[in-house]
PDB file of C-alpha atoms in Angstrom:
ATOM      1  CA  MET A   2      -0.075   0.098  -0.065  1.00 89.00           C
ATOM      2  CA  LYS A   3       1.116   3.562  -0.829  1.00 94.00           C
ATOM      3  CA  ILE A   4      -0.349   6.584   0.830  1.00 96.00           C
ATOM      4  CA  THR A   5       0.345  10.064  -0.425  1.00 97.00           C
ATOM      5  CA  ILE A   6      -0.726  13.273   1.367  1.00 97.00           C
ATOM      6  CA  ASP A   7      -0.787  16.072  -1.222  1.00 97.00           C
ATOM      7  CA  THR A   8      -1.180  19.360   0.700  1.00 97.00           C
ATOM      8  CA  ASN A   9      -1.248  21.400  -2.350  1.00 98.00           C
ATOM      9  CA  LEU A  10      -4.319  19.587  -3.855  1.00 97.00           C
ATOM     10  CA  ALA A  11      -5.680  18.996  -0.398  1.00 98.00           C
ATOM     11  CA  LYS A  12      -6.030  15.259  -1.266  1.00 98.00           C
ATOM     12  CA  LEU A  13      -5.252  11.929   0.179  1.00 97.00           C
ATOM     13  CA  PHE A  14      -4.225   9.154  -2.294  1.00 97.00           C
ATOM     14  CA  VAL A  15      -4.217   5.464  -1.405  1.00 95.00           C
ATOM     15  CA  GLU A  16      -2.800   3.054  -3.861  1.00 95.00           C
ATOM     16  CA  ASP A  17      -3.174  -0.665  -3.112  1.00 90.00           C
ATOM     17  CA  GLY A  18      -2.123  -2.910  -6.083  1.00 89.00           C
ATOM     18  CA  ASP A  19      -4.139  -1.630  -9.121  1.00 90.00           C
ATOM     19  CA  LYS A  20      -6.644   0.335  -6.984  1.00 92.00           C
ATOM     20  CA  ARG A  21      -6.234   4.037  -6.324  1.00 93.00           C
ATOM     21  CA  ASN A  22      -8.559   6.011  -4.135  1.00 94.00           C
ATOM     22  CA  GLU A  23      -8.722   9.618  -3.833  1.00 96.00           C
ATOM     23  CA  THR A  24     -10.088  11.377  -0.698  1.00 96.00           C
ATOM     24  CA  PRO A  25     -10.416  15.055   0.286  1.00 97.00           C
ATOM     25  CA  LEU A  26      -7.620  15.591   2.859  1.00 97.00           C
ATOM     26  CA  PHE A  27      -9.707  17.434   5.326  1.00 97.00           C
ATOM     27  CA  SER A  28     -12.385  14.695   5.514  1.00 96.00           C
ATOM     28  CA  PRO A  29     -13.486  12.154   8.110  1.00 94.00           C
ATOM     29  CA  GLU A  30     -12.222   9.474   5.787  1.00 95.00           C
ATOM     30  CA  ALA A  31      -8.780  10.890   5.332  1.00 96.00           C
ATOM     31  CA  PHE A  32      -8.609  11.420   9.206  1.00 95.00           C
ATOM     32  CA  ALA A  33      -9.522   7.638   9.732  1.00 93.00           C
ATOM     33  CA  GLU A  34      -6.890   6.580   7.272  1.00 95.00           C
ATOM     34  CA  ILE A  35      -4.113   8.847   8.744  1.00 96.00           C
ATOM     35  CA  SER A  36      -4.982   7.929  12.255  1.00 95.00           C
ATOM     36  CA  ARG A  37      -4.747   4.184  11.495  1.00 94.00           C
ATOM     37  CA  GLN A  38      -1.176   4.605  10.166  1.00 95.00           C
ATOM     38  CA  TRP A  39      -0.337   6.926  13.004  1.00 96.00           C
ATOM     39  CA  MET A  40      -1.373   4.365  15.478  1.00 95.00           C
ATOM     40  CA  ARG A  41       0.575   1.519  13.705  1.00 95.00           C
ATOM     41  CA  ILE A  42       3.862   3.714  13.697  1.00 96.00           C
ATOM     42  CA  GLY A  43       3.365   4.817  17.337  1.00 96.00           C
ATOM     43  CA  TRP A  44       2.704   1.310  18.470  1.00 95.00           C
ATOM     44  CA  SER A  45       5.905  -0.038  16.753  1.00 95.00           C
ATOM     45  CA  LEU A  46       7.907   2.856  18.602  1.00 96.00           C
ATOM     46  CA  ASP A  47       6.205   2.110  22.058  1.00 95.00           C
ATOM     47  CA  TYR A  48       4.457   5.522  21.846  1.00 96.00           C
ATOM     48  CA  TYR A  49       1.861   4.290  24.639  1.00 95.00           C
ATOM     49  CA  HIS A  50       4.794   3.738  27.039  1.00 95.00           C
ATOM     50  CA  ARG A  51       5.424   7.377  27.379  1.00 96.00           C
ATOM     51  CA  PHE A  52       2.532   8.177  29.787  1.00 96.00           C
ATOM     52  CA  HIS A  53       2.029   7.984  33.426  1.00 95.00           C
ATOM     53  CA  TRP A  54      -1.013   8.432  35.746  1.00 95.00           C
ATOM     54  CA  MET A  55      -0.060   9.905  39.064  1.00 92.00           C
ATOM     55  CA  GLY A  56       3.543   8.820  38.779  1.00 90.00           C
ATOM     56  CA  VAL A  57       2.729   5.193  37.667  1.00 94.00           C
ATOM     57  CA  PRO A  58       3.020   4.008  33.979  1.00 94.00           C
ATOM     58  CA  VAL A  59      -0.399   3.717  32.261  1.00 96.00           C
ATOM     59  CA  LEU A  60       0.018   1.931  29.016  1.00 95.00           C
ATOM     60  CA  GLN A  61      -2.843   3.412  27.063  1.00 95.00           C
ATOM     61  CA  LEU A  62      -3.410   6.142  24.528  1.00 96.00           C
ATOM     62  CA  PRO A  63      -4.541   9.340  26.130  1.00 95.00           C
ATOM     63  CA  GLU A  64      -7.619   9.574  23.894  1.00 94.00           C
ATOM     64  CA  ASP A  65      -8.743   6.151  25.115  1.00 96.00           C
ATOM     65  CA  LEU A  66      -8.438   7.303  28.704  1.00 96.00           C
ATOM     66  CA  VAL A  67     -10.545  10.310  27.950  1.00 95.00           C
ATOM     67  CA  ARG A  68     -13.177   8.116  26.488  1.00 94.00           C
ATOM     68  CA  LEU A  69     -13.132   5.797  29.401  1.00 95.00           C
ATOM     69  CA  GLN A  70     -13.498   8.912  31.789  1.00 95.00           C
ATOM     70  CA  GLU A  71     -16.579   9.857  29.825  1.00 93.00           C
ATOM     71  CA  ALA A  72     -18.123   6.405  30.265  1.00 95.00           C
ATOM     72  CA  PHE A  73     -17.342   6.544  34.011  1.00 95.00           C
ATOM     73  CA  TYR A  74     -19.079   9.768  34.424  1.00 93.00           C
ATOM     74  CA  ARG A  75     -21.964   8.791  32.309  1.00 93.00           C
ATOM     75  CA  ILE A  76     -22.494   5.419  34.229  1.00 95.00           C
ATOM     76  CA  ARG A  77     -21.398   6.549  37.750  1.00 96.00           C
ATOM     77  CA  PRO A  78     -20.723   2.783  38.499  1.00 98.00           C
ATOM     78  CA  ASP A  79     -20.463   1.448  42.051  1.00 98.00           C
ATOM     79  CA  PHE A  80     -17.675  -0.860  40.769  1.00 98.00           C
ATOM     80  CA  VAL A  81     -15.360  -1.198  37.880  1.00 98.00           C
ATOM     81  CA  VAL A  82     -13.808  -4.613  37.424  1.00 98.00           C
ATOM     82  CA  GLU A  83     -10.560  -4.580  35.339  1.00 98.00           C
ATOM     83  CA  THR A  84      -8.634  -7.777  34.260  1.00 98.00           C
ATOM     84  CA  GLY A  85      -4.967  -7.067  33.763  1.00 97.00           C
ATOM     85  CA  ILE A  86      -3.133  -4.780  36.205  1.00 97.00           C
ATOM     86  CA  PHE A  87       0.491  -4.669  35.144  1.00 94.00           C
ATOM     87  CA  GLY A  88       2.164  -1.789  37.075  1.00 94.00           C
ATOM     88  CA  GLY A  89      -1.230  -0.519  38.331  1.00 96.00           C
ATOM     89  CA  GLY A  90      -1.569   2.727  36.412  1.00 96.00           C
ATOM     90  CA  SER A  91      -4.986   1.909  34.974  1.00 97.00           C
ATOM     91  CA  LEU A  92      -6.377   1.061  38.404  1.00 97.00           C
ATOM     92  CA  LEU A  93      -5.038   4.405  39.837  1.00 97.00           C
ATOM     93  CA  PHE A  94      -6.725   6.130  36.805  1.00 98.00           C
ATOM     94  CA  ALA A  95     -10.098   4.577  37.693  1.00 98.00           C
ATOM     95  CA  ALA A  96      -9.615   5.237  41.441  1.00 97.00           C
ATOM     96  CA  SER A  97      -8.713   8.879  40.925  1.00 97.00           C
ATOM     97  CA  LEU A  98     -11.904   9.257  38.941  1.00 97.00           C
ATOM     98  CA  PHE A  99     -13.908   7.638  41.669  1.00 97.00           C
ATOM     99  CA  GLY A 100     -12.231   9.887  44.113  1.00 96.00           C
ATOM    100  CA  ALA A 101     -13.131  13.087  42.153  1.00 96.00           C
ATOM    101  CA  MET A 102     -16.630  11.847  42.068  1.00 96.00           C
ATOM    102  CA  GLY A 103     -16.691  10.677  45.647  1.00 96.00           C
ATOM    103  CA  HIS A 104     -18.043   7.393  44.840  1.00 95.00           C
ATOM    104  CA  GLY A 105     -16.953   4.022  43.387  1.00 97.00           C
ATOM    105  CA  HIS A 106     -14.323   1.160  43.834  1.00 98.00           C
ATOM    106  CA  VAL A 107     -12.076  -0.472  41.258  1.00 98.00           C
ATOM    107  CA  ILE A 108     -11.325  -4.270  41.439  1.00 98.00           C
ATOM    108  CA  GLY A 109      -8.176  -5.440  39.552  1.00 98.00           C
ATOM    109  CA  VAL A 110      -7.570  -8.965  38.517  1.00 98.00           C
ATOM    110  CA  GLU A 111      -4.036 -10.058  37.684  1.00 97.00           C
ATOM    111  CA  LYS A 112      -2.794 -13.703  37.261  1.00 96.00           C
ATOM    112  CA  ASP A 113       0.644 -12.806  38.406  1.00 95.00           C
ATOM    113  CA  LEU A 114       0.642  -9.525  40.512  1.00 96.00           C
ATOM    114  CA  ARG A 115       4.006  -7.871  40.276  1.00 95.00           C
ATOM    115  CA  ASP A 116       5.614  -6.919  43.683  1.00 96.00           C
ATOM    116  CA  ASP A 117       6.008  -3.362  42.597  1.00 94.00           C
ATOM    117  CA  ALA A 118       2.410  -3.139  41.603  1.00 95.00           C
ATOM    118  CA  ARG A 119       1.229  -4.625  44.930  1.00 95.00           C
ATOM    119  CA  GLU A 120       3.296  -2.118  46.811  1.00 95.00           C
ATOM    120  CA  THR A 121       2.098   0.795  44.743  1.00 94.00           C
ATOM    121  CA  LEU A 122      -1.593  -0.066  45.013  1.00 95.00           C
ATOM    122  CA  SER A 123      -1.459  -0.764  48.794  1.00 95.00           C
ATOM    123  CA  THR A 124       0.311   2.289  49.766  1.00 95.00           C
ATOM    124  CA  HIS A 125      -1.209   4.996  47.378  1.00 94.00           C
ATOM    125  CA  PRO A 126      -3.362   7.617  48.941  1.00 94.00           C
ATOM    126  CA  LEU A 127      -6.269   6.027  46.861  1.00 95.00           C
ATOM    127  CA  ALA A 128      -5.611   2.522  48.095  1.00 96.00           C
ATOM    128  CA  ARG A 129      -9.062   2.423  49.919  1.00 97.00           C
ATOM    129  CA  ARG A 130     -10.758   2.671  46.480  1.00 98.00           C
ATOM    130  CA  ILE A 131      -8.631  -0.265  45.058  1.00 98.00           C
ATOM    131  CA  THR A 132      -8.890  -4.125  45.526  1.00 98.00           C
ATOM    132  CA  ALA A 133      -6.364  -6.347  43.754  1.00 97.00           C
ATOM    133  CA  ILE A 134      -7.158  -9.946  43.235  1.00 98.00           C
ATOM    134  CA  GLU A 135      -4.380 -12.235  42.197  1.00 97.00           C
ATOM    135  CA  GLY A 136      -5.551 -15.159  40.167  1.00 97.00           C
ATOM    136  CA  ASP A 137      -6.368 -16.326  36.628  1.00 97.00           C
ATOM    137  CA  SER A 138      -9.204 -14.132  35.546  1.00 98.00           C
ATOM    138  CA  ILE A 139     -11.369 -16.875  34.272  1.00 97.00           C
ATOM    139  CA  ALA A 140     -10.754 -19.390  37.244  1.00 98.00           C
ATOM    140  CA  PRO A 141     -13.964 -20.135  39.179  1.00 97.00           C
ATOM    141  CA  GLU A 142     -12.580 -18.993  42.414  1.00 98.00           C
ATOM    142  CA  THR A 143     -11.438 -15.673  40.917  1.00 98.00           C
ATOM    143  CA  LEU A 144     -14.852 -15.050  39.517  1.00 97.00           C
ATOM    144  CA  GLN A 145     -16.390 -15.870  42.870  1.00 97.00           C
ATOM    145  CA  ALA A 146     -14.062 -13.370  44.620  1.00 97.00           C
ATOM    146  CA  VAL A 147     -15.130 -10.697  42.128  1.00 98.00           C
ATOM    147  CA  ARG A 148     -18.926 -11.340  42.508  1.00 96.00           C
ATOM    148  CA  ALA A 149     -18.598 -11.269  46.293  1.00 96.00           C
ATOM    149  CA  LEU A 150     -17.205  -7.791  46.145  1.00 96.00           C
ATOM    150  CA  THR A 151     -19.551  -6.318  43.593  1.00 96.00           C
ATOM    151  CA  GLY A 152     -22.800  -7.415  45.270  1.00 89.00           C
ATOM    152  CA  SER A 153     -25.759  -5.844  43.856  1.00 89.00           C
ATOM    153  CA  GLY A 154     -24.164  -2.587  42.837  1.00 95.00           C
ATOM    154  CA  THR A 155     -23.743  -1.070  39.274  1.00 98.00           C
ATOM    155  CA  VAL A 156     -20.961  -2.684  37.507  1.00 98.00           C
ATOM    156  CA  MET A 157     -18.674  -1.765  34.600  1.00 98.00           C
ATOM    157  CA  VAL A 158     -16.098  -4.220  33.278  1.00 98.00           C
ATOM    158  CA  VAL A 159     -12.722  -3.553  31.394  1.00 98.00           C
ATOM    159  CA  LEU A 160     -10.877  -6.550  29.777  1.00 98.00           C
ATOM    160  CA  ASP A 161      -7.141  -6.071  29.393  1.00 97.00           C
ATOM    161  CA  SER A 162      -5.189  -9.030  30.357  1.00 96.00           C
ATOM    162  CA  ASN A 163      -4.360 -11.964  27.919  1.00 94.00           C
ATOM    163  CA  HIS A 164      -5.229 -10.619  24.411  1.00 93.00           C
ATOM    164  CA  SER A 165      -5.607 -14.002  22.646  1.00 94.00           C
ATOM    165  CA  ALA A 166      -9.021 -14.397  21.040  1.00 95.00           C
ATOM    166  CA  GLY A 167      -9.705 -17.692  22.852  1.00 96.00           C
ATOM    167  CA  HIS A 168      -8.911 -15.949  26.251  1.00 97.00           C
ATOM    168  CA  VAL A 169     -10.809 -12.860  25.528  1.00 97.00           C
ATOM    169  CA  ALA A 170     -13.903 -15.096  24.416  1.00 98.00           C
ATOM    170  CA  LYS A 171     -13.789 -16.758  27.693  1.00 98.00           C
ATOM    171  CA  GLU A 172     -13.538 -13.546  29.718  1.00 98.00           C
ATOM    172  CA  LEU A 173     -16.453 -12.129  27.733  1.00 98.00           C
ATOM    173  CA  GLU A 174     -18.670 -14.923  28.768  1.00 98.00           C
ATOM    174  CA  ALA A 175     -17.535 -14.876  32.267  1.00 98.00           C
ATOM    175  CA  TYR A 176     -17.693 -11.204  32.958  1.00 98.00           C
ATOM    176  CA  ALA A 177     -20.558 -10.044  30.729  1.00 98.00           C
ATOM    177  CA  PRO A 178     -23.170 -11.390  33.451  1.00 97.00           C
ATOM    178  CA  LEU A 179     -21.738  -8.914  35.908  1.00 98.00           C
ATOM    179  CA  VAL A 180     -22.514  -5.871  33.756  1.00 98.00           C
ATOM    180  CA  THR A 181     -25.565  -4.234  34.830  1.00 98.00           C
ATOM    181  CA  PRO A 182     -28.055  -2.593  32.375  1.00 97.00           C
ATOM    182  CA  GLY A 183     -27.105   0.722  31.187  1.00 96.00           C
ATOM    183  CA  SER A 184     -23.418   0.119  31.923  1.00 97.00           C
ATOM    184  CA  CYS A 185     -20.786  -1.296  29.623  1.00 97.00           C
ATOM    185  CA  LEU A 186     -17.992  -3.731  29.136  1.00 98.00           C
ATOM    186  CA  VAL A 187     -14.933  -2.658  27.368  1.00 98.00           C
ATOM    187  CA  VAL A 188     -12.527  -4.980  25.472  1.00 98.00           C
ATOM    188  CA  GLU A 189      -9.121  -3.349  24.929  1.00 97.00           C
ATOM    189  CA  ASP A 190      -6.473  -3.794  22.195  1.00 95.00           C
ATOM    190  CA  ALA A 191      -8.520  -5.005  19.182  1.00 94.00           C
ATOM    191  CA  VAL A 192      -6.034  -2.748  17.271  1.00 94.00           C
ATOM    192  CA  MET A 193      -3.776  -5.840  17.207  1.00 93.00           C
ATOM    193  CA  LYS A 194      -5.486  -6.956  13.909  1.00 91.00           C
ATOM    194  CA  ASP A 195      -3.670  -4.065  12.364  1.00 92.00           C
ATOM    195  CA  LEU A 196      -0.309  -4.464  13.856  1.00 94.00           C
ATOM    196  CA  ALA A 197       0.610  -8.011  12.520  1.00 91.00           C
ATOM    197  CA  ASP A 198       2.955  -6.506   9.789  1.00 92.00           C
ATOM    198  CA  VAL A 199       4.520  -3.537  11.656  1.00 94.00           C
ATOM    199  CA  PRO A 200       8.028  -3.755  13.312  1.00 94.00           C
ATOM    200  CA  GLY A 201       7.415  -5.871  16.519  1.00 90.00           C
ATOM    201  CA  GLY A 202       4.274  -7.360  15.183  1.00 90.00           C
ATOM    202  CA  ASP A 203       3.643 -10.903  14.567  1.00 86.00           C
ATOM    203  CA  PRO A 204       1.743 -12.468  11.654  1.00 85.00           C
ATOM    204  CA  SER A 205       0.487 -15.490  13.721  1.00 83.00           C
ATOM    205  CA  TRP A 206      -1.273 -13.138  16.236  1.00 84.00           C
ATOM    206  CA  ASP A 207      -5.011 -13.644  16.730  1.00 87.00           C
ATOM    207  CA  ASN A 208      -6.746 -10.879  18.549  1.00 89.00           C
ATOM    208  CA  PRO A 209      -9.532  -9.734  20.633  1.00 95.00           C
ATOM    209  CA  GLY A 210     -11.461  -8.476  17.608  1.00 94.00           C
ATOM    210  CA  THR A 211     -12.636 -11.843  16.587  1.00 93.00           C
ATOM    211  CA  ALA A 212     -13.863 -12.793  20.002  1.00 96.00           C
ATOM    212  CA  ILE A 213     -15.829  -9.358  20.163  1.00 97.00           C
ATOM    213  CA  GLU A 214     -17.447 -10.062  16.802  1.00 96.00           C
ATOM    214  CA  ASP A 215     -18.569 -13.462  17.767  1.00 96.00           C
ATOM    215  CA  PHE A 216     -19.731 -12.371  21.217  1.00 97.00           C
ATOM    216  CA  ALA A 217     -21.822  -9.552  19.748  1.00 96.00           C
ATOM    217  CA  LYS A 218     -23.593 -11.840  17.330  1.00 97.00           C
ATOM    218  CA  ARG A 219     -24.540 -14.265  20.029  1.00 97.00           C
ATOM    219  CA  HIS A 220     -25.439 -11.601  22.639  1.00 98.00           C
ATOM    220  CA  PRO A 221     -28.221  -9.110  21.368  1.00 97.00           C
ATOM    221  CA  GLU A 222     -28.598  -7.793  25.001  1.00 97.00           C
ATOM    222  CA  PHE A 223     -25.323  -5.877  24.253  1.00 97.00           C
ATOM    223  CA  GLN A 224     -25.050  -3.082  21.719  1.00 96.00           C
ATOM    224  CA  ARG A 225     -21.652  -2.140  20.272  1.00 94.00           C
ATOM    225  CA  GLU A 226     -21.322   1.618  20.447  1.00 90.00           C
ATOM    226  CA  GLU A 227     -18.327   3.895  21.412  1.00 82.00           C
ATOM    227  CA  ALA A 228     -18.536   6.067  24.508  1.00 70.00           C
ATOM    228  CA  SER A 229     -19.601   9.493  23.499  1.00 66.00           C
ATOM    229  CA  THR A 230     -20.415  12.846  25.085  1.00 68.00           C
ATOM    230  CA  PRO A 231     -23.628  15.026  24.482  1.00 70.00           C
ATOM    231  CA  TYR A 232     -21.478  17.823  23.342  1.00 75.00           C
ATOM    232  CA  ASN A 233     -19.849  16.897  19.891  1.00 80.00           C
ATOM    233  CA  ARG A 234     -19.493  19.474  17.258  1.00 84.00           C
ATOM    234  CA  SER A 235     -17.216  17.271  15.093  1.00 87.00           C
ATOM    235  CA  VAL A 236     -18.062  15.476  12.042  1.00 87.00           C
ATOM    236  CA  ILE A 237     -15.730  12.726  13.068  1.00 86.00           C
ATOM    237  CA  ARG A 238     -17.425   9.705  14.441  1.00 79.00           C
ATOM    238  CA  ASP A 239     -14.566   7.121  14.659  1.00 80.00           C
ATOM    239  CA  SER A 240     -11.876   7.744  17.256  1.00 85.00           C
ATOM    240  CA  ALA A 241      -8.175   7.173  16.975  1.00 91.00           C
ATOM    241  CA  THR A 242      -8.205   4.279  19.374  1.00 94.00           C
ATOM    242  CA  TYR A 243      -6.365   1.049  20.470  1.00 95.00           C
ATOM    243  CA  TRP A 244      -9.917  -0.409  21.259  1.00 95.00           C
ATOM    244  CA  PRO A 245     -11.866  -0.401  17.900  1.00 93.00           C
ATOM    245  CA  GLY A 246     -15.115  -1.968  18.229  1.00 94.00           C
ATOM    246  CA  GLY A 247     -14.492  -2.821  21.866  1.00 96.00           C
ATOM    247  CA  TRP A 248     -17.411  -0.941  23.524  1.00 97.00           C
ATOM    248  CA  LEU A 249     -20.392  -3.213  24.426  1.00 97.00           C
ATOM    249  CA  TRP A 250     -23.306  -1.627  26.249  1.00 97.00           C
ATOM    250  CA  ARG A 251     -25.801  -3.623  28.015  1.00 97.00           C
ATOM    251  CA  LYS A 252     -29.248  -2.725  27.036  1.00 95.00           C
TER     252      LYS A 252
END
C-alpha cells in the first residue's frame, strides 16, 4: 500500500495494487486512514509507554483514557472490574476518577501480580478505592471473589489481560453477566489486527477483535457503540483508538 498526502491539492491518495482511491484531505475518511497509520507507527515505537498516571506507567493512548472517563461519568458505577493490572496505572486512573466523583471502587484482577504493583496499590493515597485480586481471570475462584465484592451494585467491566481471541472469548462469557443494564463492557486492544505487519508485530497473532465479533452476534442484549459525550460539534465519529469495536453496552 502507498499513501500520499498532497497538501497542495488537499487530497489523500491511497494506492493498493491496481486500486487507487482519492479522498479530500480534510475529511473524516482521510482522518481515519491517517489515524490508522499513526497508531501503527506509534505502536511500533512504544508511543503508549510514554505516559504515566499519578507517577505510575499507564500503557494506554490518552484518547482512550478520556473516552473511558466519559463512560465513568455517564454510568457512575459502584464498581469497575478490570482484568490485567501490570504496574497498576490503569487502576489508579479509575480510582482517581472515583475519588473526584466521591463514589466507586475498582477491582483489579491479575494472574501474576508484580511486587511493585502490589506495593504501589497498597500504599497509594487512593488505596481504599482499590482491591487487587491475584488469580487467573477466568478461574472459578477468581470470579467468585469478584462477584462477592460487587454485590448488587452498578458494575462496569474492562478486559485488558491476555489478548488472545480464545482467552478474551472466555473472559467475555465470564464477565458479561456482571455488567448491569445501562453500563458497559470494554474490550481493549483489538487494534492488534492492524499490527501484525509492523516492526514488533507477529503475523501469527490472533486478537480480541474476533472474540468481540462472535460475542456481539450471540448476545443481542449488548450493543456495540463507542462511548460518547452529548457535546460533539465534530463530523468525526470514529476515534483514534487502540480499542476499535470494543465498547459493548448492556441494553
